[in-house]
Coordinates of C-alpha atoms and ligand atoms in Angstrom, one line a residue:
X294 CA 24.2 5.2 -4.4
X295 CA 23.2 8.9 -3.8
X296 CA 26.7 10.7 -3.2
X297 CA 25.0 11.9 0.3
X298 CA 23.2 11.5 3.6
X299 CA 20.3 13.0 4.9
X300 CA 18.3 13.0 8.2
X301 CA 16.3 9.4 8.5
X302 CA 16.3 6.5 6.8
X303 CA 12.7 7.4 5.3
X304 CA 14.2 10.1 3.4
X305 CA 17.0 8.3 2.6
X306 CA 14.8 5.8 1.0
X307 CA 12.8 8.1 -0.5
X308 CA 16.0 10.1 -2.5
X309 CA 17.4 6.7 -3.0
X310 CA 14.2 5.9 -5.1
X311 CA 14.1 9.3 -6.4
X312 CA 17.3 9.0 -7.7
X313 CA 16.9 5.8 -9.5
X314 CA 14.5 7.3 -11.5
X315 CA 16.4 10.2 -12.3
X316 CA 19.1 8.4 -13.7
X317 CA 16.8 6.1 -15.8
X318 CA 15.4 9.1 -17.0
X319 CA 19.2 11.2 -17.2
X320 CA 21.3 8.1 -17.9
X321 CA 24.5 10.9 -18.7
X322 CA 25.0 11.7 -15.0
X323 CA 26.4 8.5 -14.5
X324 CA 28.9 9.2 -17.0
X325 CA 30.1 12.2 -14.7
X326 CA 30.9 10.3 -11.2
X327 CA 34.3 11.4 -11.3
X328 CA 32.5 14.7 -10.3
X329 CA 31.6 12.7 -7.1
X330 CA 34.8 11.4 -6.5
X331 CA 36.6 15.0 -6.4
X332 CA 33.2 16.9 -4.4
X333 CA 34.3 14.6 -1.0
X334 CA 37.8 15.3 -1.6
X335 CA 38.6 19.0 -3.1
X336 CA 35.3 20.0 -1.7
X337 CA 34.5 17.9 1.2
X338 CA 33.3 21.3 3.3
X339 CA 30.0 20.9 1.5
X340 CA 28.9 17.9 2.9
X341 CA 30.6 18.3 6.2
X342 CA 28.9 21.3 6.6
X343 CA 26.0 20.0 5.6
X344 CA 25.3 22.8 3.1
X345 CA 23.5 22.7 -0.5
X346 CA 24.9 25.4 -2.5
X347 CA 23.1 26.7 -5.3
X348 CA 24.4 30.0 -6.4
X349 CA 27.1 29.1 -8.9
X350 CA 26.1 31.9 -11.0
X351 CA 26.3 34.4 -8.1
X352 CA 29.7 32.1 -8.1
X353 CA 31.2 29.0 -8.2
X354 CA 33.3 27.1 -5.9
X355 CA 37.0 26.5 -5.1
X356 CA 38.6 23.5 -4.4
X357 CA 41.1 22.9 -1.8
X358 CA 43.7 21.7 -4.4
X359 CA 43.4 25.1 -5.7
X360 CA 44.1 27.3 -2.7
X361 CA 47.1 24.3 -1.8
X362 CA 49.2 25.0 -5.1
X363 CA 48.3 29.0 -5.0
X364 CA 50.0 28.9 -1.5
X365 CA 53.2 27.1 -2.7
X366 CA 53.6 29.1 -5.8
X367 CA 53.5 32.2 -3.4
X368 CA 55.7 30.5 -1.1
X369 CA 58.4 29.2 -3.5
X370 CA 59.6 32.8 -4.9
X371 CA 60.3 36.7 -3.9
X372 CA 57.4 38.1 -6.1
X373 CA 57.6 42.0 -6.3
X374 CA 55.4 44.8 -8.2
X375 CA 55.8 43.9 -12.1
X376 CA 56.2 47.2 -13.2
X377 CA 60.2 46.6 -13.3
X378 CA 63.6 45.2 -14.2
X379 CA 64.1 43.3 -10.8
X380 CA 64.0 39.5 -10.0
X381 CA 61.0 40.2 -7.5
X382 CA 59.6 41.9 -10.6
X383 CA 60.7 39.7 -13.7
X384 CA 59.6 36.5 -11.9
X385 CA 55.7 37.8 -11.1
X386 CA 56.0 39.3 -15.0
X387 CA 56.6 35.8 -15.7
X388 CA 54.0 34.6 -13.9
X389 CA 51.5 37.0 -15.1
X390 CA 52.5 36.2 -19.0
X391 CA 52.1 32.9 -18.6
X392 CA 48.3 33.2 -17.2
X393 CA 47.8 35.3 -20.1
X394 CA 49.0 32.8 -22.9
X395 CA 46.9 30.5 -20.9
X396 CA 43.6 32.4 -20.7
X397 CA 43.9 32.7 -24.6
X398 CA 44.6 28.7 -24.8
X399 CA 41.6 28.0 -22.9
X400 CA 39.4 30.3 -25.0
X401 CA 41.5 28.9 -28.2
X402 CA 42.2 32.5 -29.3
X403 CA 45.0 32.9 -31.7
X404 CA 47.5 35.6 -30.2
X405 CA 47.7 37.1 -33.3
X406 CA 44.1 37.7 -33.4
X407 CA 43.3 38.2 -29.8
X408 CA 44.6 40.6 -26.7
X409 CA 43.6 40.0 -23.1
X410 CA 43.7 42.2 -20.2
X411 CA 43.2 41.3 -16.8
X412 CA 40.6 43.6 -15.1
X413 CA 39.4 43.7 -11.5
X414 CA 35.8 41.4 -12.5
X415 CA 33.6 41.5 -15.6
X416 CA 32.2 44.7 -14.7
X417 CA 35.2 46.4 -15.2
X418 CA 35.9 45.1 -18.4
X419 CA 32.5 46.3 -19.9
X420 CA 33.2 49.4 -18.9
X421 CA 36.3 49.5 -20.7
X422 CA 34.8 48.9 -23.6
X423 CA 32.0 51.2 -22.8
X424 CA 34.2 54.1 -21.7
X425 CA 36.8 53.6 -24.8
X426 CA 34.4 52.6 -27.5
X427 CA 33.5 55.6 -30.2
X428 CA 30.1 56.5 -29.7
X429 CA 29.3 59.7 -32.0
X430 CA 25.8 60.9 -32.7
X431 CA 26.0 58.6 -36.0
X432 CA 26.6 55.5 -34.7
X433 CA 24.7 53.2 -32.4
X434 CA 24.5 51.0 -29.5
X435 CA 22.2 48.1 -29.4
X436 CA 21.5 45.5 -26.3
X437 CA 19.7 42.4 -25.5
X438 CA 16.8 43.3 -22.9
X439 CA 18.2 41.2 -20.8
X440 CA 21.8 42.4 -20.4
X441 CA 23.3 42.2 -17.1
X442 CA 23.5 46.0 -15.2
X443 CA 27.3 45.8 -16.0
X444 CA 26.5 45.7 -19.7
X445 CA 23.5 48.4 -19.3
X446 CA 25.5 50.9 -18.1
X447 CA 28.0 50.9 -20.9
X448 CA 24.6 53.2 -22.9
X449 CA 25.6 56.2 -19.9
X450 CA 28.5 56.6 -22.3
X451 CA 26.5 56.1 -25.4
X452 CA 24.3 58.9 -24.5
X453 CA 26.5 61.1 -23.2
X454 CA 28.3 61.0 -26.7
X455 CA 25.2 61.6 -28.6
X456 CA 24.9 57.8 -30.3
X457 CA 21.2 56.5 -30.7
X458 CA 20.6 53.8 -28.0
X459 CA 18.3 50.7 -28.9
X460 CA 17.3 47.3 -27.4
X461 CA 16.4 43.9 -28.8
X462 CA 13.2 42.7 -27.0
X463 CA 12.8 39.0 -25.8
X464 CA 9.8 37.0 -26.7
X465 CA 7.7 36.3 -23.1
X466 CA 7.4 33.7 -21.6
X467 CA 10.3 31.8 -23.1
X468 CA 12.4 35.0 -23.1
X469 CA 14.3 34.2 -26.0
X470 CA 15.9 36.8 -27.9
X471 CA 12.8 38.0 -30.7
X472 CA 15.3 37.0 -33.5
X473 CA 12.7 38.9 -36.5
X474 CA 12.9 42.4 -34.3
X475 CA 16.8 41.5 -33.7
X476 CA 17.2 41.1 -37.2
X477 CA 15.4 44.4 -38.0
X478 CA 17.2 46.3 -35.4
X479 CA 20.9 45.0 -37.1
X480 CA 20.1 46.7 -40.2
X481 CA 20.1 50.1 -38.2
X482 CA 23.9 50.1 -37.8
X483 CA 25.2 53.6 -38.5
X484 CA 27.0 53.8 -42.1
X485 CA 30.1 55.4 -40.8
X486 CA 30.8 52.8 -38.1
X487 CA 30.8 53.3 -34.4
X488 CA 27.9 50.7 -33.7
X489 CA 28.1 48.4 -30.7
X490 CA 26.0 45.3 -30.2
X491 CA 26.2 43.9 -26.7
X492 CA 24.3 40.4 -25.4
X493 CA 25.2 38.1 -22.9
X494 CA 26.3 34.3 -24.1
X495 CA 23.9 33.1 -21.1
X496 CA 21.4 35.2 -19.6
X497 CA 22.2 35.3 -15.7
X498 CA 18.1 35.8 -15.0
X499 CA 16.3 33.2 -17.5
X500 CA 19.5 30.7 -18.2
X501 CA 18.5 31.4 -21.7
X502 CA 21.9 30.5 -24.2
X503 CA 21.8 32.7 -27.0
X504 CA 22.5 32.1 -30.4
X505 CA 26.5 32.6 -30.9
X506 CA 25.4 33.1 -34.5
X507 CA 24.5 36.8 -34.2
X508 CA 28.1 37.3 -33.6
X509 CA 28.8 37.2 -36.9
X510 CA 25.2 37.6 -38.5
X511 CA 25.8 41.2 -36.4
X512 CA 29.4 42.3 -37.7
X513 CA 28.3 41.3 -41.3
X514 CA 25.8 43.9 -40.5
X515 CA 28.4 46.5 -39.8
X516 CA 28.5 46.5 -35.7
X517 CA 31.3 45.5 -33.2
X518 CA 30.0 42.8 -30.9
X519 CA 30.4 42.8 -27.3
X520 CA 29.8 39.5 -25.7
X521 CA 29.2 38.9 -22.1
X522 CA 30.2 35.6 -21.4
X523 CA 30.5 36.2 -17.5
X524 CA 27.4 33.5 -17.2
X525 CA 27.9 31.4 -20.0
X526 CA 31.7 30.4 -19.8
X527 CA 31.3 28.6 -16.4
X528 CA 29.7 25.4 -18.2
X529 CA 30.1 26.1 -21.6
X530 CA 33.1 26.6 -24.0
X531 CA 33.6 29.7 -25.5
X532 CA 35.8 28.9 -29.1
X533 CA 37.0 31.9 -29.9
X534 CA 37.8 30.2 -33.5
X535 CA 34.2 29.2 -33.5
X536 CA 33.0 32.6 -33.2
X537 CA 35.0 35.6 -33.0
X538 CA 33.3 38.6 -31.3
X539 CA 35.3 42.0 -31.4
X540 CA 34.8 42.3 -27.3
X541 CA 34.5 39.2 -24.8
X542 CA 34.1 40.4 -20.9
X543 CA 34.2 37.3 -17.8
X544 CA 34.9 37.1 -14.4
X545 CA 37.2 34.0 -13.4
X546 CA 35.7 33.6 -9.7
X547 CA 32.5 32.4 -11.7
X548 CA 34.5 29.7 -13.4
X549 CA 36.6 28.1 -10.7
X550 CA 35.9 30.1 -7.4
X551 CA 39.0 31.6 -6.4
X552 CA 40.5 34.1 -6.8
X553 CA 38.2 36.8 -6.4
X554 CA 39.1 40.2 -8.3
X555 CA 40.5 39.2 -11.2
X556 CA 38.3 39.7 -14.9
X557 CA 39.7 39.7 -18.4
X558 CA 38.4 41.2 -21.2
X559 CA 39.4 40.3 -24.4
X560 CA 40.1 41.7 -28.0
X561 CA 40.1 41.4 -31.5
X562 CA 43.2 43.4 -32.4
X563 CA 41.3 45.4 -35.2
X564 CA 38.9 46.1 -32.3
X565 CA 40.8 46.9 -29.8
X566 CA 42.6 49.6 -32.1
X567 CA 39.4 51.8 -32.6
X568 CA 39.1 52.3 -28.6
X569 CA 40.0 55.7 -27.3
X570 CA 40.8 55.7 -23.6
X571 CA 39.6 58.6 -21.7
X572 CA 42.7 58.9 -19.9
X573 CA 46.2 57.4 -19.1
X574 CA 47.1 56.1 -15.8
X575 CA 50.6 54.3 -14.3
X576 CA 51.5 51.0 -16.0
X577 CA 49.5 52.5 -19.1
X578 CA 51.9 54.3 -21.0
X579 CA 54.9 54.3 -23.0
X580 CA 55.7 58.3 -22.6
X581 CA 54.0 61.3 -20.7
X582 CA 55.3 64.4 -20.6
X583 CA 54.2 67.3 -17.6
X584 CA 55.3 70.3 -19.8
X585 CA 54.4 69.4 -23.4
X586 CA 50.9 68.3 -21.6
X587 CA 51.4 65.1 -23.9
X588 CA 51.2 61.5 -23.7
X589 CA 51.3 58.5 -25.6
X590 CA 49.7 54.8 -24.8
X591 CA 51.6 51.4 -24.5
X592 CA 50.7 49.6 -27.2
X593 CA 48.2 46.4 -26.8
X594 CA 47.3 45.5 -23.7
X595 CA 49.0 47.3 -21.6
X596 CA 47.1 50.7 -22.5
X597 CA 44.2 49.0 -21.0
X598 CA 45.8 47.7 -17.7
X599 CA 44.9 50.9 -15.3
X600 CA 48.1 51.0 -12.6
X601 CA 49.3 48.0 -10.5
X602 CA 47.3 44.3 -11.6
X603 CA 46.3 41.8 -9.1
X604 CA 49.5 40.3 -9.3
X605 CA 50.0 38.0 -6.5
X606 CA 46.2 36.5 -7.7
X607 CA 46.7 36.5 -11.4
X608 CA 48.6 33.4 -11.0
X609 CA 45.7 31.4 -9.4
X610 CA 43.8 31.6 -12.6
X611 CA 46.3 29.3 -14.3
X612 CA 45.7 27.5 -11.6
X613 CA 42.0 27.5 -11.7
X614 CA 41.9 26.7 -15.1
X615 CA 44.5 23.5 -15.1
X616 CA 41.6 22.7 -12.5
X617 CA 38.8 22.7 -14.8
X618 CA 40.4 21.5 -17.7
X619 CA 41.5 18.2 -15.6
X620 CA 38.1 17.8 -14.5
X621 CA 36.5 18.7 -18.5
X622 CA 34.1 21.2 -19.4
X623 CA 31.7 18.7 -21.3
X624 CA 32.0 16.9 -17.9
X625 CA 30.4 19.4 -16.0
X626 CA 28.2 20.7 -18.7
X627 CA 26.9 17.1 -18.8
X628 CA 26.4 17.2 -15.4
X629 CA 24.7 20.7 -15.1
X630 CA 22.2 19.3 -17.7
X631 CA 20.8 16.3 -16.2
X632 CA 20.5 18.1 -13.2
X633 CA 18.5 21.4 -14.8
X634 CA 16.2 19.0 -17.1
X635 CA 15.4 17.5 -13.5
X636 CA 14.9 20.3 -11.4
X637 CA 12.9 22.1 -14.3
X638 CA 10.4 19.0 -14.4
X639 CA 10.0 18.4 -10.6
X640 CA 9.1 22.1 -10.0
X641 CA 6.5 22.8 -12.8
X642 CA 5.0 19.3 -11.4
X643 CA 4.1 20.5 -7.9
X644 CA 0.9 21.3 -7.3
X645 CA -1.6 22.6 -4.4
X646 CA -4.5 20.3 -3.1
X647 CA -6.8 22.6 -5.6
X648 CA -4.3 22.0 -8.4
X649 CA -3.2 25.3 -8.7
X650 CA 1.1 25.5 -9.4
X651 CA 3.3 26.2 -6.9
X652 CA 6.4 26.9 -8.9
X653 CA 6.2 29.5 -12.3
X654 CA 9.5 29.1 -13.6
X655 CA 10.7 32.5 -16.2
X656 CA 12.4 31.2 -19.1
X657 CA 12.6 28.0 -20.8
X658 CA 11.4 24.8 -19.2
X659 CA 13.0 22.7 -20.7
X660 CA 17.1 22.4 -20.9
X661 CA 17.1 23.3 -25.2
X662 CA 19.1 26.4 -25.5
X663 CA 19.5 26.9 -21.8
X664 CA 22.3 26.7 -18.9
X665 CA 21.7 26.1 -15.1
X666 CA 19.9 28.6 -13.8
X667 CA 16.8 28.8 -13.1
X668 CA 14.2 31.9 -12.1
X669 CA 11.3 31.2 -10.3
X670 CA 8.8 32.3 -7.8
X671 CA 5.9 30.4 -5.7
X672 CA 2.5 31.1 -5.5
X673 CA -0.1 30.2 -3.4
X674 CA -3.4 28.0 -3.3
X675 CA -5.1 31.3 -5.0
X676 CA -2.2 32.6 -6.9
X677 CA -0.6 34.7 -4.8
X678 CA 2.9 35.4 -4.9
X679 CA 5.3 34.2 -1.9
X680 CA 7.7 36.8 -0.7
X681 CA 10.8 35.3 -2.1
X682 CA 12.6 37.4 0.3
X683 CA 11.0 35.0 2.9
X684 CA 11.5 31.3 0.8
X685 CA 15.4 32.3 0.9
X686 CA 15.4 33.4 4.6
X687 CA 13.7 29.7 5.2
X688 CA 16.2 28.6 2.7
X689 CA 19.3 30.0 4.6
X690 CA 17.9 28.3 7.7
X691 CA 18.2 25.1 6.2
X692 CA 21.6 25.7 4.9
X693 CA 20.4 26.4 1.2
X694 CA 22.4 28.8 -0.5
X695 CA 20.2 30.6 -3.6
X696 CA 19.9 34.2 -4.3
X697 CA 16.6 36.0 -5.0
X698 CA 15.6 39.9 -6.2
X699 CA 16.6 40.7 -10.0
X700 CA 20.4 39.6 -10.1
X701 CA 21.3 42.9 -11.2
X702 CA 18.6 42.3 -14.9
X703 CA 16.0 44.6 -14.9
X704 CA 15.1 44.0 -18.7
X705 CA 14.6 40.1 -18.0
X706 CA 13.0 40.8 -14.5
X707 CA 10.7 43.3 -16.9
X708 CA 9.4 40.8 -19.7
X709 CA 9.2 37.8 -17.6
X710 CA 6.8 39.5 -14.9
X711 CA 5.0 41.6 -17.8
X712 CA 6.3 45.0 -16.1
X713 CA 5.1 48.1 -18.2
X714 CA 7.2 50.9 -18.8
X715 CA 4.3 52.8 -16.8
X716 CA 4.7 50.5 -14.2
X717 CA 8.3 51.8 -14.3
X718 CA 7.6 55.0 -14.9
X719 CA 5.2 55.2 -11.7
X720 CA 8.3 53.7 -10.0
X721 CA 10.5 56.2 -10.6
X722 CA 7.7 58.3 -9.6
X723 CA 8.4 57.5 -6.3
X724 CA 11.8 59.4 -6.3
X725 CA 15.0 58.6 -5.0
X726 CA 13.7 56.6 -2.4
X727 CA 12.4 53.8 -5.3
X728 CA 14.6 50.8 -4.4
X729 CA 13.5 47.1 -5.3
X730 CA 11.6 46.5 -2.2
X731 CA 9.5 49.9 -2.9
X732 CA 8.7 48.1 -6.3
X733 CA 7.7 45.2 -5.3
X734 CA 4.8 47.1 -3.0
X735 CA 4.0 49.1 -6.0
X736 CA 3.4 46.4 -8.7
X737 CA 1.9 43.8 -6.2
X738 CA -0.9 47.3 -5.6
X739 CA -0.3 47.6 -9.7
X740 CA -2.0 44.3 -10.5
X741 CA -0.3 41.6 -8.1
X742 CA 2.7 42.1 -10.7
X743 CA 5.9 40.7 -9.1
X744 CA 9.3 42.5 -9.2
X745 CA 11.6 40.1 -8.4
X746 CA 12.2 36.3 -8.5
X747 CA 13.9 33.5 -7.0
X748 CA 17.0 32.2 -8.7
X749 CA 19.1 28.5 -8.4
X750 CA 22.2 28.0 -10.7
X751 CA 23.6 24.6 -10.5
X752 CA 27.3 24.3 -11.3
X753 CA 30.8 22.7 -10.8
X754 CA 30.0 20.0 -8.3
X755 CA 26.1 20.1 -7.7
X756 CA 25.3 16.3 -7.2
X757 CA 21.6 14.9 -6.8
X758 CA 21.3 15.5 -3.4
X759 CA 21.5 19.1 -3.7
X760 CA 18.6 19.8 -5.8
X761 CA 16.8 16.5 -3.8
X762 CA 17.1 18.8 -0.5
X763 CA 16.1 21.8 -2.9
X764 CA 12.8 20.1 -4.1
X765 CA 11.8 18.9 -1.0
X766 CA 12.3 22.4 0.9
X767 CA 9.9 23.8 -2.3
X768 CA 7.6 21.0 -2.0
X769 CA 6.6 22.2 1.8
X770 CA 5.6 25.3 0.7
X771 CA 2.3 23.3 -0.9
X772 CA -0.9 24.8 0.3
X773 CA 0.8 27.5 2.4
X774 CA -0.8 30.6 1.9
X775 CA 1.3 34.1 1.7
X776 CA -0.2 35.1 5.2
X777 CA 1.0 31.2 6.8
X778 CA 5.3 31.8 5.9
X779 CA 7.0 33.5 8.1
X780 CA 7.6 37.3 8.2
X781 CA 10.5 38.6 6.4
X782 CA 13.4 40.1 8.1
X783 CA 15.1 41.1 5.4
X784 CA 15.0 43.7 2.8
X785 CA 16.1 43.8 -0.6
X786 CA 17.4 47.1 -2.1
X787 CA 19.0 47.8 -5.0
X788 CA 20.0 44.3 -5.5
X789 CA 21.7 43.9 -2.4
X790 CA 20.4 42.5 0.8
X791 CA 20.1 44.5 4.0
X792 CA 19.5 42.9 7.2
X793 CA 16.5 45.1 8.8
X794 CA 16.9 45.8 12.0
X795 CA 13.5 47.0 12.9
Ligands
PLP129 C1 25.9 37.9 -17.1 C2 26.7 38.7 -16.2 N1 27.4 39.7 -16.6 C3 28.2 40.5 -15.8 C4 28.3 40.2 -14.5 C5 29.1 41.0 -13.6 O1 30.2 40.3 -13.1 P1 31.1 40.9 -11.9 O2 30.2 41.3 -10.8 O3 32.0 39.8 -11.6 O4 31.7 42.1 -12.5 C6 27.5 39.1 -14.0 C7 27.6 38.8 -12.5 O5 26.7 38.2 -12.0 C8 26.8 38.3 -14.8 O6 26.1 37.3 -14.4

């Protein structure tokens, strides 16, 4: 039985039947009912409320178990600011170095090879790296096209210190890496060091799973490798045995929900020894003095720890992570595949009366090399695009959580919708004013390009039903024409939504 109810019997039937032939096509989600059995317990607010959530990469979901042991551990003990010698103090320190040993466990790093620090989110552990790395004018930084913003960024310090800036293009429309142009691009590295290559494990705009191979393939090649695992490491494992790249940035809220605000970025020792902070701060170092205008670092991971850590949260991600590994990670991988290989099929199979698609999906279409999310926008009888700022506004209404504009991935959003750079360049054109909605006007008059796209991630405790209630919302948009959906009343800019109150 389908793990869920919906409106009448007919529809009942009809998922019942729907889902028969999922699983005789996707016998493994069977395999992953526990998954059920802990959605109508730890996270029974899903159902109750009635709500299909499908944003897992925006991020995932806590359970109730969680937030229950968070509140005794807070409860049970006097927890102070660490920076001290008191019991307040030495019990959160505890605390604190405990989460650390087991961030490192989970990602089986070896201490002795490996240094975490806790940052605010991902974000802030790319720019750590990115402010702290030695870019000169002879080294170099190269990126995947379809790095997240957070990861982009990091060539604002590149250029500012004179270091040649490059990116590895993705091959359209499957928007893998172009591996031949990569490969090219690697043998660029500067000879006296100082070359960063940064990618993302999983690409948070196609779900495209990159080849952990470059991580070595690229420091054989003379370049320190930054990986952002923020999207990959919520369904997949990251061995940092496996492969061993000098810089790994994630956010824990995208693994197990709560808490919010705490990141970690991770080191190779040799690796973290070449960074150069730009400055010292409170809780970073060992000795400062006013009048010799002198200081000197804390060693290791400290240096990188910027005043007071989220201590009363930190503990939570031991928490979250005894969570996850109770439930398993191939579990949920498992899971997040049958599901994707579904999803992928049903949508590239719905058609309008004149057997034109509805659904173009960006990225691979079939689950090979690929995670749970999944970009996508609609189109109508004659090919028109469907403001996707109005499919999630219907969405919402419905209680369907997904997240549309270009998830902070302009190089993705680029080569999957064929955007020129003089299509950007006309945007910028525009002036400061040129914000995502503006772009999407402008490339719809430049050649009915969209900027832009729909996006579903399925994660943690995604069941049928969701992406049943998902498919069936898409399927109503069949022969609807752009002019017959409803007018937007929201706006998009800058990759964050604005309600418009005109
Ligand atoms: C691939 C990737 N990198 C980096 C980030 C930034 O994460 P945060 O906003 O938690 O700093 C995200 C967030 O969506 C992401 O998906």
């Amino acid at each position: 039985m389908v793990p869920m109810t919906t409106d009448t019997a007919s529809e009942q039937a009809q998922m019942q039947s729907a889902y028969a032939d999922f699983t005789s096509r996707y016998p493994g989600y069977l395999r992953t009912s526990a998954l059920d059995q802990l959605r109508a317990t730890d996270y029974r607010r899903l159902d109750q409320l009635g709500q299909v959530y499908l944003d897992y990469t925006g991020g995932s979901l806590y359970a109730e178990s969680q937030l229950e042991q968070h509140l005794r551990l807070l409860r049970s003990g006097v927890f102070g600011n660490p920076h001290s010698a008191n019991p307040s103090s030495t019990a959160i320190t505890e605390h604190l170095e405990r989460t650390r040993r087991a961030v490192l466990r989970y990602f089986n790093a070896s201490p002795d090879e490996y240094i975490l620090a806790f940052t605010a989110n991902a974000s802030a552990a790319l720019k750590l790296v990115g402010e702290s790395f030695p870019f000169s004018p002879e080294g170099r930084l190269l990126m995947a096209f379809d790095n997240h913003n957070s990861v982009n960024g990091i060539r604002e310090f590149a250029r500012a210190r004179g270091a040649s800036i490059a990116y590895a293009p993705l091959v359209v429309p499957s928007l893998h890496l172009d591996v031949e142009r990569l490969h090219t691009l690697l043998e660029q590295a500067g000879p006296a060091g100082g070359n960063l290559f940064a990618f993302p494990a999983q690409s948070n705009f196609s779900g495209v799973k990159h080849p952990l191979e470059l991580v070595a393939q690229a420091q054989s090649k003379g370049w320190r490798v930054l990986l952002d695992a923020a999207a990959f490491v919520p369904t997949n494992r990251l061995d940092l045995q496996a492969v061993q790249p000098d810089f790994v940035a994630l956010s824990f809220y995208k693994i197990f929900g709560y808490p919010t605000g705490v990141g970690a970025l991770l080191m190779r020792k040799s690796a973290a020894a070449m960074l150069r902070r730009p400055w010292f701060a409170g809780g970073t170092v060992n000795f400062v003095s006013v009048q010799a205008l002198a200081h000197v670092l804390s060693p290791g991971e400290a240096a990188f720890e910027d005043g007071t850590l989220n201590y009363l949260s930190i503990p939570a991600v031991e928490i979250g992570l005894r969570h996850i590994e109770s439930i398993g990670l191939d579990l949920i991988a498992e899971r997040v595949q049958c599901l994707t290989g579904w999803i992928l099929a049903e949508l590239l199979a719905l058609r309008h009366s004149n057997g034109h698609p509805l659904v173009r999906i960006y990225g691979p279409t079939t689950t090979k090399a690929r995670g749970g999310n999944v970009a996508l926008n609609l189109y109508d009888p004659n090919e028109s695009l469907l403001d996707y700022r109005g499919v999630e506004e219907l969405a919402g209404e419905e209680g369907i959580s997904l997240r549309t504009g270009c998830f902070c991935n302009p190089g993705a959003g680029e080569s999957a919708e064929g955007l020129t750079a003089d299509d950007m360049r006309a945007a910028l054109a525009l002036g400061p004013g040129v914000n995502l909605s503006a772009l999407t006007r402008l490339m719809q008059d430049r050649g009915r390009k969209s900027a832009g796209a729909i996006r579903v991630s399925i994660g943690l405790v995604s069941n049928f039903a969701d992406l049943w209630r998902f498919l069936q919302f898409i399927a109503r948009f069949r022969d609807q024409t752009r002019l017959s959906i409803k007018a937007v009343t929201y706006d998009i800019e800058s990759c964050r939504v604005i309600r418009d109150g005109s």
